[in-house]
XYZ file of C-alpha atoms in Angstrom:
652
model
C -71.261 1.563 91.499
C -69.714 0.961 88.100
C -68.347 -2.396 86.980
C -65.428 -2.762 84.613
C -65.770 -6.385 83.614
C -66.769 -7.739 80.202
C -70.463 -8.570 79.999
C -69.809 -11.989 78.394
C -67.796 -12.850 81.493
C -70.819 -12.109 83.649
C -72.783 -14.489 81.480
C -70.144 -17.180 81.873
C -70.211 -16.730 85.634
C -73.969 -16.970 85.524
C -73.827 -20.215 83.564
C -71.196 -21.681 85.862
C -73.080 -20.807 89.026
C -76.550 -21.475 87.687
C -77.611 -18.037 88.875
C -78.868 -14.902 87.116
C -76.308 -12.362 85.978
C -77.713 -9.841 88.419
C -76.716 -12.031 91.346
C -73.173 -12.333 89.987
C -73.128 -8.551 89.549
C -73.936 -8.079 93.215
C -71.004 -10.298 94.175
C -68.728 -8.475 91.758
C -69.859 -5.127 93.127
C -68.838 -6.134 96.637
C -65.469 -7.503 95.465
C -64.763 -4.389 93.416
C -65.603 -2.110 96.351
C -63.179 -3.966 98.597
C -60.456 -3.753 95.929
C -60.938 -0.022 95.429
C -60.805 0.685 99.140
C -57.426 -1.091 99.271
C -55.675 1.601 97.195
C -54.761 3.869 100.080
C -51.068 4.526 99.491
C -48.589 5.029 96.724
C -45.061 6.154 95.891
C -44.212 9.585 97.247
C -44.042 13.103 95.753
C -40.447 13.159 96.925
C -39.178 15.904 94.607
C -38.109 18.795 96.883
C -39.436 21.310 94.338
C -42.938 19.903 94.686
C -43.123 19.945 90.873
C -41.667 18.053 87.921
C -38.517 20.214 87.994
C -35.419 18.800 89.707
C -34.137 20.884 92.617
C -30.679 21.691 93.962
C -30.328 20.504 97.563
C -27.641 20.417 100.204
C -25.381 17.434 99.694
C -25.575 14.778 102.401
C -22.629 14.517 104.764
C -21.400 11.525 102.772
C -21.468 12.950 99.276
C -22.981 10.757 96.549
C -20.560 8.577 94.581
C -20.584 6.121 91.700
C -19.779 2.599 92.841
C -18.278 -0.227 90.834
C -20.556 -3.012 89.610
C -18.544 -5.958 90.921
C -21.087 -6.598 93.664
C -24.615 -5.644 94.583
C -25.045 -2.400 96.466
C -24.945 -2.620 100.238
C -28.529 -1.351 100.295
C -29.684 -4.206 98.073
C -27.673 -6.749 100.059
C -29.202 -5.550 103.327
C -32.691 -5.592 101.838
C -32.157 -9.117 100.485
C -31.413 -10.412 103.968
C -34.986 -9.564 104.891
C -36.673 -10.221 101.549
C -35.291 -13.718 101.100
C -36.586 -14.592 104.574
C -39.989 -13.162 103.746
C -40.324 -15.256 100.598
C -40.093 -18.516 102.546
C -43.610 -18.684 104.011
C -45.450 -17.717 100.801
C -43.219 -20.107 98.865
C -44.086 -22.948 101.225
C -47.779 -22.187 100.786
C -47.375 -21.909 97.015
C -45.672 -25.308 96.928
C -48.392 -26.857 99.072
C -51.029 -25.513 96.692
C -49.168 -26.864 93.667
C -50.294 -30.459 94.268
C -46.919 -32.103 93.884
C -47.864 -35.627 94.809
C -44.568 -37.500 95.090
C -42.199 -34.984 96.678
C -42.524 -32.936 99.870
C -41.550 -29.628 98.305
C -42.820 -27.581 101.225
C -40.792 -29.738 103.603
C -37.694 -29.335 101.408
C -37.904 -25.534 101.640
C -38.841 -25.607 105.327
C -35.820 -27.741 106.211
C -33.542 -25.333 104.342
C -35.334 -22.122 105.321
C -32.197 -20.517 106.736
C -29.940 -21.595 103.899
C -30.448 -19.208 101.017
C -28.011 -21.049 98.834
C -30.772 -23.672 98.733
C -34.059 -21.751 98.949
C -35.111 -20.885 95.363
C -34.516 -17.308 94.260
C -37.282 -16.256 91.837
C -37.427 -13.464 89.282
C -40.241 -12.339 86.977
C -39.569 -10.393 83.760
C -42.338 -8.679 81.773
C -41.557 -7.752 78.160
C -42.209 -4.638 76.165
C -45.000 -4.289 73.644
C -47.088 -1.250 74.574
C -50.504 -1.718 76.104
C -50.553 -5.300 74.822
C -47.566 -6.036 77.059
C -49.001 -4.126 79.998
C -52.305 -6.001 79.874
C -50.991 -9.464 78.995
C -48.321 -9.052 81.668
C -51.018 -7.941 84.081
C -52.789 -11.239 83.462
C -49.675 -13.169 84.442
C -49.058 -11.027 87.528
C -52.692 -11.448 88.581
C -52.381 -15.224 88.214
C -49.199 -15.203 90.318
C -50.657 -12.951 93.035
C -52.187 -14.785 95.990
C -54.302 -11.693 96.774
C -56.346 -12.221 93.602
C -59.440 -14.349 94.277
C -59.144 -17.789 92.669
C -55.413 -17.613 92.039
C -54.586 -20.178 94.718
C -57.321 -22.644 93.796
C -56.666 -25.864 91.913
C -54.776 -25.105 88.710
C -53.591 -21.711 89.913
C -50.108 -20.310 90.501
C -51.065 -17.708 93.122
C -48.257 -17.002 95.582
C -45.530 -17.036 92.951
C -45.413 -13.226 93.064
C -45.154 -13.198 96.852
C -42.344 -15.771 96.572
C -40.365 -13.678 94.066
C -37.360 -11.531 94.868
C -37.296 -9.448 91.670
C -39.906 -8.050 89.275
C -38.470 -6.485 86.107
C -40.254 -4.610 83.342
C -39.327 -2.993 80.060
C -41.258 -0.480 77.943
C -44.934 -1.586 78.145
C -43.979 -4.138 80.792
C -42.258 -1.288 82.612
C -45.560 0.597 82.643
C -47.080 -2.387 84.441
C -44.271 -2.720 86.989
C -44.117 1.044 87.432
C -47.855 1.365 87.961
C -47.906 -1.454 90.513
C -45.215 0.183 92.637
C -46.406 3.752 92.131
C -49.711 2.662 93.636
C -48.619 0.926 96.820
C -47.953 -2.469 95.229
C -51.619 -2.707 94.325
C -52.964 -5.895 92.817
C -53.973 -5.965 89.163
C -57.623 -6.192 90.223
C -57.228 -3.031 92.304
C -55.522 -1.183 89.470
C -58.094 -2.329 86.946
C -61.072 -1.325 89.072
C -59.678 1.837 90.633
C -62.437 3.977 92.075
C -64.944 6.659 91.173
C -63.328 9.771 89.730
C -59.979 8.060 89.022
C -58.310 7.862 85.613
C -56.172 4.919 86.746
C -55.990 2.273 83.994
C -58.701 4.040 82.028
C -57.544 3.318 78.472
C -60.820 3.867 76.609
C -59.667 7.359 75.654
C -56.297 7.506 73.951
C -53.350 9.139 75.603
C -53.742 11.951 73.063
C -57.246 12.760 74.273
C -56.533 12.440 77.940
C -58.041 9.669 80.040
C -61.692 9.792 80.889
C -62.201 9.626 84.638
C -64.722 7.113 85.873
C -68.032 8.904 86.164
C -66.878 11.905 84.115
C -68.573 12.278 80.735
C -66.573 15.215 79.364
C -62.828 15.288 78.855
C -61.089 18.641 78.621
C -58.285 17.667 76.273
C -56.869 21.185 76.010
C -56.639 21.490 79.788
C -55.007 18.038 79.981
C -52.273 18.920 77.501
C -51.759 22.388 78.912
C -51.121 20.823 82.306
C -48.573 18.424 80.815
C -46.830 21.269 79.007
C -46.752 23.358 82.180
C -45.213 20.439 84.081
C -42.470 19.948 81.487
C -41.849 23.701 81.371
C -40.997 23.714 85.072
C -38.050 21.454 84.248
C -36.995 23.584 81.287
C -37.347 26.812 83.259
C -35.127 25.334 85.969
C -32.344 25.126 83.380
C -32.541 21.471 82.359
C -32.696 20.035 78.864
C -36.004 18.423 77.995
C -36.777 15.791 75.397
C -39.914 14.370 73.894
C -39.631 11.656 76.542
C -40.598 14.257 79.144
C -43.918 14.880 77.399
C -44.531 11.208 76.698
C -43.771 10.150 80.270
C -45.981 12.837 81.781
C -48.944 11.863 79.561
C -48.390 8.190 80.342
C -48.386 8.757 84.091
C -51.852 10.261 84.078
C -53.121 6.771 83.221
C -50.749 4.873 85.490
C -50.233 6.873 88.697
C -53.200 7.471 90.960
C -52.416 11.080 91.820
C -53.457 14.512 90.624
C -51.926 15.251 87.234
C -50.209 11.855 87.189
C -47.968 12.729 90.137
C -45.394 15.077 88.537
C -43.354 15.249 91.761
C -43.311 11.481 92.277
C -39.840 9.960 92.146
C -38.663 6.423 91.485
C -36.286 6.535 94.454
C -39.246 7.161 96.768
C -40.095 3.458 96.385
C -37.126 2.740 98.655
C -38.890 4.575 101.485
C -42.325 3.024 100.963
C -43.102 0.982 104.105
C -44.033 -2.192 102.222
C -40.842 -2.103 100.161
C -38.428 -0.950 102.867
C -39.714 -3.780 105.056
C -39.144 -6.175 102.117
C -42.789 -7.204 101.820
C -42.665 -6.863 98.022
C -40.256 -7.907 95.276
C -37.714 -5.392 94.033
C -38.798 -3.482 90.909
C -36.327 -2.989 88.054
C -36.859 -1.126 84.771
C -34.509 -1.348 81.782
C -33.250 0.985 79.039
C -30.461 0.931 76.442
C -27.683 3.433 75.910
C -27.300 5.027 72.492
C -23.990 6.691 71.772
C -24.069 10.332 70.676
C -24.516 10.995 66.955
C -25.569 7.407 66.270
C -28.927 5.888 65.463
C -28.120 2.200 65.839
C -28.839 0.312 69.049
C -27.137 -3.083 68.788
C -26.548 -6.000 71.124
C -23.259 -4.320 72.029
C -25.125 -1.351 73.445
C -24.876 -0.863 77.191
C -27.961 -2.027 79.081
C -28.975 0.218 81.975
C -31.236 -0.688 84.865
C -33.257 1.504 87.193
C -34.021 0.279 90.688
C -35.131 2.196 93.784
C -31.552 2.705 94.936
C -29.440 2.865 91.815
C -29.191 3.577 88.095
C -26.372 1.998 86.125
C -25.061 -1.075 84.356
C -23.246 -4.339 84.992
C -21.862 -4.214 81.452
C -18.057 -3.850 81.196
C -18.466 -0.495 79.430
C -19.895 1.620 82.257
C -19.674 -1.045 84.983
C -20.981 1.286 87.651
C -24.056 2.578 89.455
C -25.214 6.028 90.520
C -27.608 6.636 93.426
C -31.092 7.057 91.964
C -32.062 9.795 94.427
C -29.116 11.993 93.419
C -28.784 10.980 89.777
C -29.033 14.556 88.458
C -26.118 15.802 90.550
C -22.853 17.092 89.058
C -20.953 13.802 89.052
C -17.488 13.711 87.540
C -14.971 10.907 87.846
C -17.386 9.058 90.108
C -17.936 11.770 92.711
C -19.764 15.027 93.254
C -16.811 17.398 93.757
C -16.813 19.967 96.538
C -17.729 22.723 94.088
C -20.473 20.583 92.492
C -24.181 20.672 93.257
C -26.303 17.876 94.633
C -29.701 17.561 93.049
C -32.863 15.583 93.631
C -35.975 14.966 91.586
C -34.304 14.111 88.281
C -35.521 10.546 88.799
C -39.112 11.559 88.098
C -41.239 8.428 88.065
C -42.729 9.349 84.706
C -39.324 10.085 83.177
C -37.984 6.662 84.076
C -41.072 4.910 82.684
C -40.812 7.141 79.599
C -37.110 6.409 79.180
C -37.722 2.659 79.174
C -40.398 3.163 76.494
C -38.917 5.991 74.415
C -39.878 4.108 71.235
C -43.287 5.680 71.803
C -41.901 9.179 71.360
C -42.356 8.552 67.644
C -45.906 7.408 68.398
C -46.539 10.795 69.986
C -44.949 12.683 67.110
C -46.957 10.762 64.527
C -50.124 12.032 66.171
C -49.237 15.725 66.258
C -51.808 16.313 63.539
C -54.512 14.745 65.698
C -57.271 17.217 66.574
C -56.939 15.934 70.142
C -53.522 17.586 70.577
C -53.819 21.367 71.102
C -51.899 23.675 68.762
C -49.775 25.071 71.582
C -48.489 21.587 72.436
C -47.955 20.728 68.773
C -45.883 23.872 68.325
C -43.823 23.138 71.441
C -43.031 19.597 70.305
C -42.176 20.663 66.768
C -39.911 23.383 68.117
C -38.203 20.822 70.329
C -37.835 18.489 67.360
C -36.169 21.290 65.407
C -33.678 21.776 68.243
C -32.749 18.120 68.716
C -33.192 16.853 65.145
C -35.301 13.988 63.817
C -32.575 11.467 64.601
C -32.942 12.184 68.315
C -36.712 12.062 68.597
C -36.594 8.701 70.380
C -34.103 9.558 73.095
C -34.278 10.396 76.764
C -31.658 13.025 77.537
C -30.046 12.407 80.923
C -28.099 15.612 81.325
C -25.914 15.894 83.347
C -24.371 12.505 82.614
C -23.757 10.783 85.967
C -20.975 8.713 84.395
C -18.995 11.680 83.082
C -15.282 10.845 83.215
C -16.038 7.493 84.803
C -14.268 4.324 83.591
C -12.742 6.283 80.725
C -10.949 3.260 79.272
C -14.181 1.366 78.552
C -17.014 3.878 78.850
C -17.504 5.168 75.303
C -19.665 8.016 76.601
C -17.286 9.135 79.343
C -16.603 12.571 77.870
C -20.148 13.531 76.912
C -22.166 15.720 79.235
C -25.336 13.881 78.202
C -26.172 10.246 78.812
C -28.481 9.234 75.963
C -30.891 6.433 76.819
C -33.574 4.807 74.671
C -36.287 2.163 74.818
C -34.975 -1.011 76.451
C -36.237 -3.230 73.639
C -34.467 -1.514 70.752
C -31.543 -3.957 70.974
C -34.110 -6.779 70.465
C -33.763 -7.874 74.104
C -37.424 -7.092 74.602
C -37.661 -9.145 77.807
C -35.797 -7.497 80.725
C -33.666 -10.524 81.502
C -30.374 -8.642 81.747
C -30.702 -7.527 85.393
C -31.907 -10.949 86.508
C -29.172 -13.079 84.937
C -26.344 -11.164 86.632
C -24.355 -13.626 88.781
C -24.332 -11.411 91.917
C -28.132 -11.687 92.086
C -28.016 -15.513 91.999
C -31.508 -15.899 90.564
C -32.539 -19.541 90.090
C -35.569 -19.243 87.828
C -37.006 -16.441 85.702
C -40.583 -16.396 84.499
C -40.187 -14.555 81.187
C -43.517 -13.134 80.015
C -43.187 -12.284 76.319
C -45.688 -10.012 74.557
C -43.356 -9.042 71.714
C -44.726 -8.491 68.204
C -42.218 -10.604 66.262
C -44.576 -12.043 63.661
C -46.874 -10.563 61.032
C -49.805 -10.803 63.412
C -47.995 -9.447 66.485
C -47.183 -12.645 68.351
C -43.750 -13.497 69.826
C -41.418 -16.073 68.279
C -38.573 -16.091 70.776
C -36.604 -13.224 69.211
C -36.061 -11.591 72.599
C -34.640 -14.791 74.108
C -32.353 -15.311 71.123
C -31.055 -11.756 71.422
C -30.103 -12.305 75.047
C -28.517 -15.645 74.195
C -26.550 -14.129 71.293
C -25.371 -11.317 73.540
C -24.184 -13.835 76.148
C -21.673 -15.132 73.586
C -20.066 -11.703 73.100
C -17.573 -9.853 75.279
C -20.199 -7.278 76.252
C -21.833 -9.966 78.425
C -18.841 -9.937 80.768
C -19.116 -13.724 81.131
C -22.819 -13.716 82.019
C -24.198 -17.039 80.780
C -27.626 -17.679 79.264
C -29.352 -20.859 78.037
C -29.245 -21.777 74.360
C -32.446 -21.128 72.417
C -33.447 -22.149 68.875
C -34.413 -20.124 65.806
C -37.797 -18.513 65.187
C -38.963 -21.299 62.902
C -38.340 -23.889 65.597
C -40.304 -21.850 68.116
C -43.280 -21.835 65.776
C -42.988 -25.323 64.274
C -42.549 -27.011 67.666
C -45.113 -24.807 69.396
C -42.609 -23.418 71.902
C -44.467 -20.093 71.800
C -47.916 -21.648 72.202
C -47.254 -23.314 75.521
C -44.824 -22.643 78.381
C -41.292 -23.784 77.572
C -38.309 -24.231 79.906
C -34.823 -23.289 78.681
C -31.608 -24.235 80.467
C -32.705 -27.638 81.742
C -29.531 -29.298 80.504
C -26.881 -27.729 82.719
C -24.099 -29.608 80.924
C -24.235 -26.868 78.281
C -22.709 -24.539 80.904
C -19.719 -26.745 81.687
C -17.307 -24.099 80.426
C -19.192 -21.174 81.990
C -18.177 -19.566 85.275
C -21.686 -20.059 86.647
C -24.978 -21.771 85.870
C -27.627 -19.274 84.762
C -31.260 -19.305 85.856
C -33.797 -21.673 84.355
C -35.988 -19.665 81.967
C -39.727 -20.376 82.034
C -40.876 -18.797 78.782
C -44.517 -17.680 78.767
C -45.467 -16.293 75.348
C -48.576 -14.293 74.556
C -50.945 -16.586 72.688
C -54.736 -16.625 72.294
C -56.720 -18.570 74.847
C -59.984 -16.688 75.322
C -59.223 -13.478 73.400
C -57.278 -12.510 70.290
C -54.653 -10.678 72.303
C -52.411 -9.789 69.339
C -53.419 -6.129 69.337
C -51.025 -3.667 67.734
C -48.196 -2.251 69.816
C -49.388 1.195 68.809
C -53.118 0.822 69.459
C -53.748 3.916 71.610
C -57.064 3.018 73.260
C -58.992 0.029 74.599
C -62.525 -0.311 75.848
C -62.938 -1.607 79.372
C -64.130 -4.895 77.881
C -61.036 -5.223 75.682
C -58.755 -4.295 78.580
C -60.341 -6.867 80.862
C -60.358 -9.574 78.169
C -56.633 -9.186 77.449
C -55.902 -9.400 81.179
C -58.088 -12.490 81.431
C -56.342 -14.054 78.432
C -52.978 -13.419 80.088
C -54.289 -15.079 83.242
C -55.267 -18.109 81.190
C -51.884 -18.222 79.461
C -50.174 -18.161 82.863
C -52.308 -20.986 84.255
C -52.931 -22.947 81.049
C -56.608 -22.204 81.422
C -56.519 -22.809 85.174
C -55.228 -26.313 84.459
C -57.672 -27.041 81.650
C -54.889 -27.869 79.172
C -52.664 -29.563 81.747
C -54.058 -30.480 85.158
C -50.486 -30.765 86.460
C -49.339 -27.325 85.296
C -49.221 -25.799 88.789
C -47.102 -28.765 89.905
C -44.827 -28.229 86.900
C -44.385 -24.574 87.876
C -43.334 -25.762 91.332
C -40.852 -28.172 89.750
C -39.373 -25.323 87.685
C -39.018 -23.189 90.831
C -37.228 -26.040 92.625
C -35.026 -27.334 89.815
C -31.803 -25.386 90.468
C -32.132 -25.986 94.220
C -32.570 -29.710 93.672
C -29.543 -29.751 91.386
C -27.370 -27.901 93.896
C -28.291 -30.288 96.685
C -27.980 -33.357 94.440
C -31.606 -34.218 95.171
C -33.192 -36.497 92.597
C -36.157 -35.218 90.641
C -39.411 -36.899 91.569
C -41.235 -38.846 88.867
C -43.833 -36.076 88.596
C -41.177 -33.391 88.155
C -39.328 -35.518 85.634
C -42.562 -35.888 83.707
C -43.001 -32.111 83.761
C -39.467 -31.574 82.519
C -40.009 -34.101 79.748
C -43.031 -32.095 78.606
C -41.808 -28.533 79.002
C -38.004 -28.520 78.731
C -36.665 -27.738 75.275
C -34.502 -30.753 74.543
C -32.453 -29.234 71.744
C -34.634 -30.459 68.880
C -34.961 -28.008 66.012
C -37.246 -27.655 63.019
C -36.191 -24.795 60.793
C -38.772 -25.393 58.096
C -39.734 -21.946 56.730
C -42.974 -20.528 58.123
C -45.039 -18.480 55.702
C -47.551 -17.201 58.240
C -48.040 -17.777 61.943
C -51.718 -17.761 62.920
C -52.214 -19.608 66.218
C -55.657 -20.941 67.024
C -57.222 -20.115 70.402
C -56.513 -22.765 73.015
C -59.891 -22.263 74.680
C -63.246 -20.892 73.610
C -63.083 -17.202 72.721
C -65.119 -14.742 74.719
C -68.006 -13.223 72.786
C -66.014 -10.051 72.096
C -62.812 -12.004 71.407
C -63.242 -12.094 67.636
C -63.560 -8.314 67.302
C -59.924 -7.573 68.032
C -58.305 -10.482 66.218
C -57.383 -10.840 62.591
C -58.381 -14.493 62.331
C -59.364 -17.380 64.592
C -62.006 -19.907 65.522
C -62.941 -21.518 68.774
C -60.824 -24.185 70.408
C -61.382 -26.235 73.543
C -64.283 -25.523 75.841
C -63.335 -23.310 78.777
C -63.245 -25.228 82.027
C -65.416 -23.903 84.839
C -64.699 -26.385 87.613
C -63.124 -24.597 90.555
C -63.200 -21.236 88.764
C -65.881 -19.486 90.777
C -63.584 -17.159 92.706
C -61.369 -16.605 89.657
C -64.334 -15.528 87.555
C -65.478 -13.168 90.263
C -62.095 -11.469 89.947
C -61.988 -11.488 86.135
């Protein structure tokens, strides 16, 4: 049995328990075995071709159509009826665990359990930022997941994930969300540990080499790339345009989807049929991309933001303002319908292609490594030939051809007459946190936990740029009246430490007096060093198991403030944030404890725009032994708390 936990962590467990590391290893071995055995299902190879190539199929009796974006789809509305009910019990348990001492939060939700205008509606958004975002986001998701040992103990926030309605990801955060749902809504511990012979979450070999399976000492890189090229060729041979995103997405999926060859026939729409999702036992996954108009290279805040969910692909923006059915997205739509002489098609929504579309920025990453000896000549030649065909200016696109929104909303849709819908990385408009789907009024989300792993500063830490982009966009006509809380400049984020601790935005609802609705409260959780220098480069292609685990652990600590080490009331403050909009709607006074939390964590409008020459945050807790190797600076901070952490440490 192999273990994929950092050795210094074993030592810390040993010190905390007063037992030899070997004893801790035995416990970890048992926990890891149970986690691996739990990965027994996944998304489905739903492509009728059985390959990566889309396939023409008979149209259903009710032919696919594009619907307007004025409401949620009927499928989502029906699902919400069940999902909102299923969030009540875990939310009650989460609130009980939160240790609110002067307000019966569990009783408040229980007494309103059938009134979903009162029960909090929770969303989680995980930013882009490559593997840094995947792993830091994984730490937050692990902390929020009641299935992870230790997450529901004192200082934890376990159960928040089970209480959530939506889970959105973008680029690297989309890899995390995609991998979770491609693998049967597995926990982060399950994904991290995998099982013997699996390449799942094995990042020690770069994506250019091909992942090294657990227990396999030799990697056949040529065979790996030949298989990817053969998969992409099935799509080309079927008569469809391919882009570099096809290659990138296929390579990515080998690391993220627990299936032979990375599951080339797996489709995003198959999530809708997965028993745990169709029965509303999980949140709803959403990935995000931006539209880029033909013959342009600029992606601005006025660009149309697209979302991908298990049922639909489309946008709430007033440009397209419509949604296509994900399962039939490659069909010959025109003017919102598949005409009688048009073909219906399935399989265009390849799981890997959607994850690749949301992270198309990494196409350039792939191209920059064409000279790597790890990439076989035949693949290099194929990519260079493709680059010659599409031009350097289009190397970062995902070509969605045929365009499902052809001749749809011609008056506002600037791409209505183009046969290709051109989509790019969802963070290229600077909205690197996928907030857009969650702030739409029809979804009525009350609170969004915004996990930010952006590389805004010299040393790859966030400074609120993504929040400011979404706020700036909310002031323009492209927002279609969708409100968003005011946020300060980058200097204020750094000078006031708003990116070194959780910060709430939108506490003062009077700022929305002229808005048509009150937007969600934003709980901003920025990547910052606690126990590891987690500011690794967006384009670092490989991570040892120890580095992978340490970044996840750091993200866990960020989410829980060191399991309450920095603030013993943090879990109670999270509960207060979850409840805030519900308390406001019911005119229920904040308890003294909640008011104290809001005083500490709500941004009160104060600014400090003093120029910042260099942002180099110090670790909030003591760095792990290997923590200094990945960072560019740093010393130790507070001593890591071990009280009540036994189960947590066994997981991480």
